[in-house]
Tab-separated table of C-alpha atoms and ligand atoms in Angstrom:
chain	number	residue	atom	x	y	z
P	2	UNK	CA	42.064	34.888	-6.410
P	3	UNK	CA	44.142	35.635	-9.521
P	4	UNK	CA	42.960	34.511	-12.959
P	5	UNK	CA	45.182	33.733	-15.927
P	6	UNK	CA	46.278	30.914	-18.225
P	7	UNK	CA	46.679	28.538	-15.250
P	8	UNK	CA	43.397	29.224	-13.432
P	9	UNK	CA	42.003	25.989	-11.944
P	10	UNK	CA	45.405	24.303	-12.281
P	11	UNK	CA	47.705	22.989	-9.553
P	12	UNK	CA	51.455	23.236	-10.127
P	13	UNK	CA	54.300	21.635	-8.194
P	14	UNK	CA	57.717	23.294	-8.487
P	15	UNK	CA	60.790	21.607	-6.995
P	16	UNK	CA	63.628	23.721	-5.611
P	17	UNK	CA	61.257	26.703	-5.590
P	18	UNK	CA	62.638	28.427	-2.497
P	19	UNK	CA	65.216	30.373	-4.484
P	20	UNK	CA	66.422	31.352	-7.928
P	21	UNK	CA	64.599	30.045	-10.985
P	22	UNK	CA	62.191	27.800	-9.054
P	23	UNK	CA	61.022	30.712	-6.918
P	24	UNK	CA	60.442	32.807	-10.035
P	25	UNK	CA	58.472	29.948	-11.648
P	26	UNK	CA	56.315	29.441	-8.520
P	27	UNK	CA	55.436	33.149	-8.341
P	28	UNK	CA	54.742	33.259	-12.090
P	29	UNK	CA	52.402	30.233	-11.905
P	30	UNK	CA	50.556	31.846	-8.996
P	31	UNK	CA	50.283	35.120	-10.933
P	32	UNK	CA	48.523	33.152	-13.710
P	33	UNK	CA	46.020	31.681	-11.274
P	34	UNK	CA	47.628	28.343	-10.375
P	35	UNK	CA	47.650	26.943	-6.861
P	36	UNK	CA	51.258	26.027	-6.143
P	37	UNK	CA	53.182	23.468	-4.102
P	38	UNK	CA	56.512	25.121	-3.302
P	39	UNK	CA	59.126	22.444	-2.675
P	40	UNK	CA	62.573	23.210	-1.314
P	41	UNK	CA	64.965	21.378	0.932
P	42	UNK	CA	66.755	24.649	1.676
P	43	UNK	CA	70.270	23.322	1.045
P	44	UNK	CA	73.470	25.269	0.413
P	45	UNK	CA	74.907	25.847	-3.092
P	46	UNK	CA	76.717	22.466	-2.930
P	47	UNK	CA	73.720	20.551	-1.594
P	48	UNK	CA	74.798	20.436	2.049
P	49	UNK	CA	72.706	21.585	5.015
P	50	UNK	CA	68.951	22.127	4.889
P	51	UNK	CA	66.266	24.508	6.164
P	52	UNK	CA	62.508	24.905	5.696
P	53	UNK	CA	62.758	28.699	5.497
P	54	UNK	CA	63.065	29.321	1.739
P	55	UNK	CA	59.988	27.268	0.723
P	56	UNK	CA	57.820	28.883	3.394
P	57	UNK	CA	59.008	32.380	2.423
P	58	UNK	CA	57.856	31.856	-1.157
P	59	UNK	CA	54.524	30.504	0.063
P	60	UNK	CA	54.146	33.647	2.207
P	61	UNK	CA	54.961	35.842	-0.820
P	62	UNK	CA	52.354	34.078	-2.979
P	63	UNK	CA	49.711	34.361	-0.250
P	64	UNK	CA	50.512	38.049	0.290
P	65	UNK	CA	49.769	38.578	-3.413
P	66	UNK	CA	46.392	36.854	-3.047
P	67	UNK	CA	47.441	33.449	-4.370
P	68	UNK	CA	47.238	29.950	-2.889
P	69	UNK	CA	50.327	27.899	-2.050
P	70	UNK	CA	51.657	25.297	0.367
P	71	UNK	CA	55.241	24.441	1.281
P	72	UNK	CA	56.863	21.019	0.957
P	73	UNK	CA	60.277	20.622	2.561
P	74	UNK	CA	61.175	17.098	1.399
P	75	UNK	CA	64.173	15.858	-0.580
P	76	UNK	CA	62.911	15.187	-4.111
P	77	UNK	CA	65.718	12.701	-4.749
P	78	UNK	CA	64.240	10.246	-2.218
P	79	UNK	CA	61.252	7.966	-2.821
P	80	UNK	CA	59.504	9.326	0.300
P	81	UNK	CA	60.171	12.940	-0.630
P	82	UNK	CA	58.903	12.504	-4.181
P	83	UNK	CA	55.817	10.522	-3.128
P	84	UNK	CA	54.891	13.035	-0.423
P	85	UNK	CA	55.437	15.905	-2.876
P	86	UNK	CA	52.797	14.574	-5.248
P	87	UNK	CA	50.531	13.616	-2.323
P	88	UNK	CA	50.803	17.183	-0.967
P	89	UNK	CA	49.337	18.595	-4.188
P	90	UNK	CA	46.440	16.145	-4.168
P	91	UNK	CA	45.787	16.479	-0.417
P	92	UNK	CA	45.993	20.272	-0.314
P	93	UNK	CA	44.292	21.141	-3.602
P	94	UNK	CA	42.559	17.957	-4.807
P	95	UNK	CA	44.475	17.641	-8.069
P	96	UNK	CA	47.809	17.884	-9.892
P	97	UNK	CA	48.204	19.431	-13.351
P	98	UNK	CA	51.806	20.555	-13.747
P	99	UNK	CA	55.147	19.351	-12.418
P	100	UNK	CA	58.232	21.535	-12.804
P	101	UNK	CA	61.414	19.630	-11.989
P	102	UNK	CA	63.978	22.290	-11.147
P	103	UNK	CA	65.831	21.512	-7.884
P	104	UNK	CA	69.563	20.956	-8.006
P	105	UNK	CA	73.060	22.060	-7.105
P	106	UNK	CA	76.618	21.991	-8.435
P	107	UNK	CA	79.890	20.300	-7.450
P	108	UNK	CA	82.142	21.545	-10.252
P	109	UNK	CA	85.556	19.927	-10.756
P	110	UNK	CA	87.772	19.000	-13.699
P	111	UNK	CA	87.349	15.277	-14.412
P	112	UNK	CA	90.765	14.339	-13.035
P	113	UNK	CA	89.788	15.841	-9.666
P	114	UNK	CA	86.141	14.795	-9.623
P	115	UNK	CA	85.501	12.652	-6.546
P	116	UNK	CA	83.025	9.812	-6.591
P	117	UNK	CA	80.957	11.628	-3.926
P	118	UNK	CA	80.670	14.721	-6.102
P	119	UNK	CA	79.655	12.566	-9.062
P	120	UNK	CA	77.030	10.706	-7.025
P	121	UNK	CA	75.585	13.806	-5.327
P	122	UNK	CA	75.077	15.679	-8.601
P	123	UNK	CA	73.691	12.684	-10.510
P	124	UNK	CA	71.384	11.991	-7.594
P	125	UNK	CA	69.874	15.447	-7.160
P	126	UNK	CA	69.409	16.207	-10.873
P	127	UNK	CA	68.773	12.872	-12.576
P	128	UNK	CA	67.128	10.875	-9.782
P	129	UNK	CA	65.584	14.126	-8.527
P	130	UNK	CA	63.826	14.425	-11.885
P	131	UNK	CA	62.949	10.731	-12.236
P	132	UNK	CA	61.277	10.206	-8.860
P	133	UNK	CA	58.788	13.130	-8.892
P	134	UNK	CA	58.089	12.362	-12.567
P	135	UNK	CA	57.427	8.726	-11.774
P	136	UNK	CA	55.020	9.502	-8.927
P	137	UNK	CA	53.220	12.184	-10.955
P	138	UNK	CA	53.003	9.796	-13.915
P	139	UNK	CA	51.430	7.078	-11.763
P	140	UNK	CA	48.853	9.617	-10.518
P	141	UNK	CA	47.991	10.774	-14.043
P	142	UNK	CA	47.799	7.250	-15.441
P	143	UNK	CA	45.314	6.359	-12.668
P	144	UNK	CA	43.290	9.497	-13.502
P	145	UNK	CA	43.261	8.585	-17.207
P	146	UNK	CA	42.206	5.006	-16.453
P	147	UNK	CA	39.380	6.352	-14.271
P	148	UNK	CA	38.074	8.279	-17.283
P	149	UNK	CA	39.508	11.654	-16.216
P	150	UNK	CA	42.298	12.069	-18.794
P	151	UNK	CA	44.265	15.109	-17.626
P	152	UNK	CA	45.853	17.972	-19.547
P	153	UNK	CA	49.011	17.334	-17.568
P	154	UNK	CA	52.363	18.999	-18.147
P	155	UNK	CA	55.909	18.318	-17.019
P	156	UNK	CA	58.748	20.792	-17.486
P	157	UNK	CA	62.194	19.389	-16.796
P	158	UNK	CA	65.302	21.510	-16.293
P	159	UNK	CA	68.317	20.649	-18.395
P	160	UNK	CA	71.170	23.043	-19.103
P	161	UNK	CA	73.419	24.231	-21.899
P	162	UNK	CA	76.022	22.104	-20.111
P	163	UNK	CA	73.939	19.000	-20.808
P	164	UNK	CA	73.268	19.903	-24.436
P	165	UNK	CA	76.677	21.171	-25.552
P	166	UNK	CA	79.020	20.118	-22.710
P	167	UNK	CA	80.803	22.378	-20.218
P	168	UNK	CA	84.414	22.239	-19.081
P	169	UNK	CA	84.677	21.534	-15.335
P	170	UNK	CA	81.125	20.173	-15.124
P	171	UNK	CA	81.411	16.515	-16.182
P	172	UNK	CA	79.008	15.304	-13.480
P	173	UNK	CA	76.486	18.091	-14.084
P	174	UNK	CA	76.666	17.841	-17.894
P	175	UNK	CA	76.087	14.068	-17.753
P	176	UNK	CA	73.094	14.498	-15.427
P	177	UNK	CA	71.596	17.302	-17.512
P	178	UNK	CA	72.073	15.309	-20.747
P	179	UNK	CA	70.376	12.385	-19.008
P	180	UNK	CA	67.410	14.631	-18.215
P	181	UNK	CA	66.938	15.238	-21.950
P	182	UNK	CA	66.856	11.471	-22.601
P	183	UNK	CA	64.372	11.028	-19.755
P	184	UNK	CA	62.228	13.839	-21.195
P	185	UNK	CA	62.064	12.155	-24.623
P	186	UNK	CA	61.090	8.777	-23.165
P	187	UNK	CA	58.515	10.255	-20.767
P	188	UNK	CA	56.990	12.292	-23.572
P	189	UNK	CA	56.567	9.183	-25.740
P	190	UNK	CA	55.330	6.927	-22.923
P	191	UNK	CA	52.912	9.382	-21.296
P	192	UNK	CA	51.204	10.921	-24.349
P	193	UNK	CA	48.395	8.359	-24.197
P	194	UNK	CA	47.582	9.485	-20.626
P	195	UNK	CA	47.278	13.175	-21.519
P	196	UNK	CA	50.744	14.134	-20.264
P	197	UNK	CA	53.144	16.406	-22.182
P	198	UNK	CA	56.810	16.467	-21.170
P	199	UNK	CA	59.273	19.148	-22.294
P	200	UNK	CA	62.604	20.476	-21.037
P	201	UNK	CA	64.233	23.874	-20.753
P	202	UNK	CA	67.866	24.908	-20.711
P	203	UNK	CA	67.736	28.188	-18.774
P	204	UNK	CA	70.310	30.834	-18.009
P	205	UNK	CA	69.804	33.411	-15.272
P	206	UNK	CA	71.509	35.170	-12.414
P	207	UNK	CA	71.013	33.041	-9.296
P	208	UNK	CA	73.329	32.023	-6.500
P	209	UNK	CA	74.352	29.119	-8.783
P	210	UNK	CA	75.724	31.445	-11.454
P	211	UNK	CA	76.393	34.796	-9.816
P	212	UNK	CA	80.097	34.070	-9.403
P	213	UNK	CA	80.583	32.563	-12.859
P	214	UNK	CA	78.871	35.495	-14.549
P	215	UNK	CA	79.695	38.268	-12.079
P	216	UNK	CA	80.582	40.827	-14.762
P	217	UNK	CA	78.148	40.039	-17.548
P	218	UNK	CA	75.125	39.248	-15.413
P	219	UNK	CA	75.016	42.100	-12.914
P	220	UNK	CA	71.668	43.784	-12.373
P	221	UNK	CA	71.454	46.951	-14.547
P	222	UNK	CA	70.787	50.521	-13.500
P	223	UNK	CA	67.191	51.500	-12.800
P	224	UNK	CA	64.770	51.103	-15.660
P	225	UNK	CA	66.889	48.984	-18.011
P	226	UNK	CA	65.816	45.424	-18.914
P	227	UNK	CA	67.378	43.122	-16.330
P	228	UNK	CA	68.279	40.500	-18.934
P	229	UNK	CA	69.568	37.857	-16.534
P	230	UNK	CA	66.744	38.033	-13.977
P	231	UNK	CA	65.342	34.524	-13.361
P	232	UNK	CA	61.836	35.960	-13.896
P	233	UNK	CA	62.626	36.159	-17.632
P	234	UNK	CA	62.753	32.345	-17.918
P	235	UNK	CA	59.410	31.731	-16.187
P	236	UNK	CA	56.870	32.876	-18.836
P	237	UNK	CA	57.833	30.018	-21.187
P	238	UNK	CA	57.706	27.558	-18.274
P	239	UNK	CA	54.241	28.785	-17.272
P	240	UNK	CA	52.972	28.506	-20.853
P	241	UNK	CA	54.435	24.991	-21.207
P	242	UNK	CA	52.756	24.188	-17.875
P	243	UNK	CA	49.345	25.429	-19.021
P	244	UNK	CA	46.719	23.754	-21.183
P	245	UNK	CA	47.498	26.397	-23.844
P	246	UNK	CA	50.621	24.422	-24.875
P	247	UNK	CA	48.524	21.510	-26.228
P	248	UNK	CA	50.454	19.546	-28.859
P	249	UNK	CA	53.939	20.576	-27.691
P	250	UNK	CA	55.850	17.660	-26.190
P	251	UNK	CA	59.290	16.064	-26.281
P	252	UNK	CA	60.956	19.419	-27.015
P	253	UNK	CA	63.895	21.262	-25.498
P	254	UNK	CA	63.911	25.064	-25.330
P	255	UNK	CA	66.756	27.362	-24.359
P	256	UNK	CA	65.339	30.277	-22.351
P	257	UNK	CA	67.448	33.242	-21.385
P	258	UNK	CA	66.779	36.980	-21.030
P	259	UNK	CA	64.346	37.957	-23.806
P	260	UNK	CA	65.276	34.991	-26.027
P	261	UNK	CA	63.547	31.637	-26.604
P	262	UNK	CA	65.346	29.080	-28.798
P	263	UNK	CA	64.199	25.641	-29.919
P	264	UNK	CA	67.171	23.321	-29.492
P	265	UNK	CA	67.435	20.916	-32.391
P	266	UNK	CA	68.905	17.720	-31.023
P	267	UNK	CA	70.667	14.697	-32.349
P	268	UNK	CA	69.557	13.664	-35.803
P	269	UNK	CA	71.116	11.335	-38.389
P	270	UNK	CA	73.621	13.155	-40.578
P	271	UNK	CA	75.832	11.865	-43.433
P	272	UNK	CA	75.782	8.063	-43.600
P	273	UNK	CA	77.324	5.223	-45.600
P	274	UNK	CA	76.369	1.548	-45.739
P	275	UNK	CA	78.743	-1.022	-47.206
P	276	UNK	CA	76.245	-3.863	-46.786
P	277	UNK	CA	79.046	-5.885	-45.195
P	278	UNK	CA	81.616	-5.479	-42.394
P	279	UNK	CA	84.212	-2.717	-42.888
P	280	UNK	CA	87.888	-3.223	-42.227
P	281	UNK	CA	89.194	-0.715	-39.614
P	282	UNK	CA	91.089	1.157	-42.352
P	283	UNK	CA	87.968	1.388	-44.531
P	284	UNK	CA	85.848	2.417	-41.550
P	285	UNK	CA	88.310	5.222	-40.790
P	286	UNK	CA	88.448	6.434	-44.382
P	287	UNK	CA	84.649	6.428	-44.599
P	288	UNK	CA	84.292	8.172	-41.223
P	289	UNK	CA	86.592	10.981	-42.422
P	290	UNK	CA	84.596	11.364	-45.658
P	291	UNK	CA	81.351	11.548	-43.703
P	292	UNK	CA	82.808	14.044	-41.223
P	293	UNK	CA	83.840	16.272	-44.133
P	294	UNK	CA	80.160	16.424	-45.179
P	295	UNK	CA	78.775	16.806	-41.646
P	296	UNK	CA	78.008	20.004	-39.712
P	297	UNK	CA	80.578	20.832	-37.031
P	298	UNK	CA	79.281	20.581	-33.470
P	299	UNK	CA	78.708	23.792	-31.520
P	300	UNK	CA	81.594	24.420	-29.112
P	301	UNK	CA	81.659	23.008	-25.595
P	302	UNK	CA	81.159	25.790	-23.014
P	303	UNK	CA	84.506	26.851	-21.602
P	304	UNK	CA	86.583	25.013	-24.255
P	305	UNK	CA	89.511	26.851	-25.804
X	13	NAD	N1	70.956	29.671	-13.096
X	13	NAD	C1	71.296	29.253	-14.309
X	13	NAD	O1	71.820	30.038	-15.146
X	13	NAD	C2	71.034	27.828	-14.717
X	13	NAD	C3	71.530	27.398	-15.958
X	13	NAD	C4	71.247	26.107	-16.383
X	13	NAD	C5	70.491	25.278	-15.573
X	13	NAD	N2	70.059	25.713	-14.349
X	13	NAD	C6	69.277	24.778	-13.546
X	13	NAD	O2	68.129	25.453	-13.034
X	13	NAD	C7	67.742	24.846	-11.794
X	13	NAD	C8	67.593	25.921	-10.727
X	13	NAD	O3	68.846	26.488	-10.456
X	13	NAD	P1	69.062	27.929	-9.796
X	13	NAD	O4	70.061	28.616	-10.626
X	13	NAD	O5	67.757	28.567	-9.555
X	13	NAD	O6	69.790	27.513	-8.419
X	13	NAD	P2	69.463	27.853	-6.869
X	13	NAD	O7	70.574	27.282	-6.089
X	13	NAD	O8	69.144	29.309	-6.733
X	13	NAD	O9	68.106	27.057	-6.570
X	13	NAD	C9	68.062	25.655	-6.482
X	13	NAD	C10	67.162	25.272	-5.318
X	13	NAD	O10	67.048	23.834	-5.274
X	13	NAD	C11	66.981	23.446	-3.917
X	13	NAD	N3	67.355	22.032	-3.776
X	13	NAD	C12	68.592	21.485	-3.964
X	13	NAD	N4	68.532	20.157	-3.716
X	13	NAD	C13	67.253	19.860	-3.403
X	13	NAD	C14	66.564	18.651	-3.080
X	13	NAD	N5	67.219	17.478	-3.019
X	13	NAD	N6	65.243	18.700	-2.816
X	13	NAD	C15	64.567	19.890	-2.871
X	13	NAD	N7	65.169	21.064	-3.169
X	13	NAD	C16	66.497	21.048	-3.424
X	13	NAD	C17	67.951	24.390	-3.214
X	13	NAD	O11	67.686	24.473	-1.815
X	13	NAD	C18	67.721	25.716	-3.960
X	13	NAD	O12	66.776	26.551	-3.277
X	13	NAD	C19	68.816	23.789	-11.488
X	13	NAD	O13	68.371	22.525	-11.932
X	13	NAD	C20	69.985	24.260	-12.321
X	13	NAD	O14	70.880	23.211	-12.608
X	13	NAD	C21	70.315	26.962	-13.910
């Protein structure tokens, strides 16, 4: 058995058969956690399905002396999410950390974005975060009410696309922005039950990004720091998922290569109050004055 900052804890990681989720699952196990490795084994656009990837990661964790079980359900269904949480409790007797990570892309410019591609991406990311969160939250609330207030942690996966926008990713950006809103609400609602909820916006070389970043994200020659390896994102996730992160909740972190950034979100900027209704002309004049005082937004990814 491995000991570390997650010894005695049980972590569930969705979409952990590949990419970032796999790296997180292995990193939790390396810090002593017992891990439920969820993955539906779908293709890059969400089609198909196979149990192989989840089981392979379980085999890797066991080969390294850790404890893990596979869960092959779809986290965007009520049954899949309920059985995911039940798997942790049945296999290991408890649940401490939920990492919502599973997802896929259907990139299109808005004018070409089909309703199916909108629905599929909103479903896997936004509903696929909500449902496991909801079932985990119900479990932790019951534990708290039974006098066993947990030190529970949820790490949600947003994206720079959701925080700043990204050309060609209207569906994905909307879902990932929604995940930030969900994170803020869950953090506020669940604090009383001992649950902390944060989000990350990662960047790493996975099958999701290897084409987009083919030149800049290639693996380096031997010995150099592999900046875009998904394993570089996991240490922050593991710390957020441990009891060591006590007091940190409702925050969004960008995590990429060797860099961790606190994302500072929407806050009230320049403001004016007439104390009565504006005319449209007045409202426009005032809006322009306020904009002149305000900070400019950071650019949308891919915008010219
Ligand atoms: N790679 C990046 O640079 C990057 C950047 C920003 C955000 N993200 C986010 O990080 C997360 C992980 O992405 P990745 O790059 O590792 O991609 P990936 O394709 O390597 O891994 C995603 C995994 O999720 C699984 N999955 C998809 N739908 C599922 C479902 N309904 N139920 C269970 N499993 C399902 C897939 O089978 C796959 O193994 C995603 O939420 C992604 O949007 C990644």
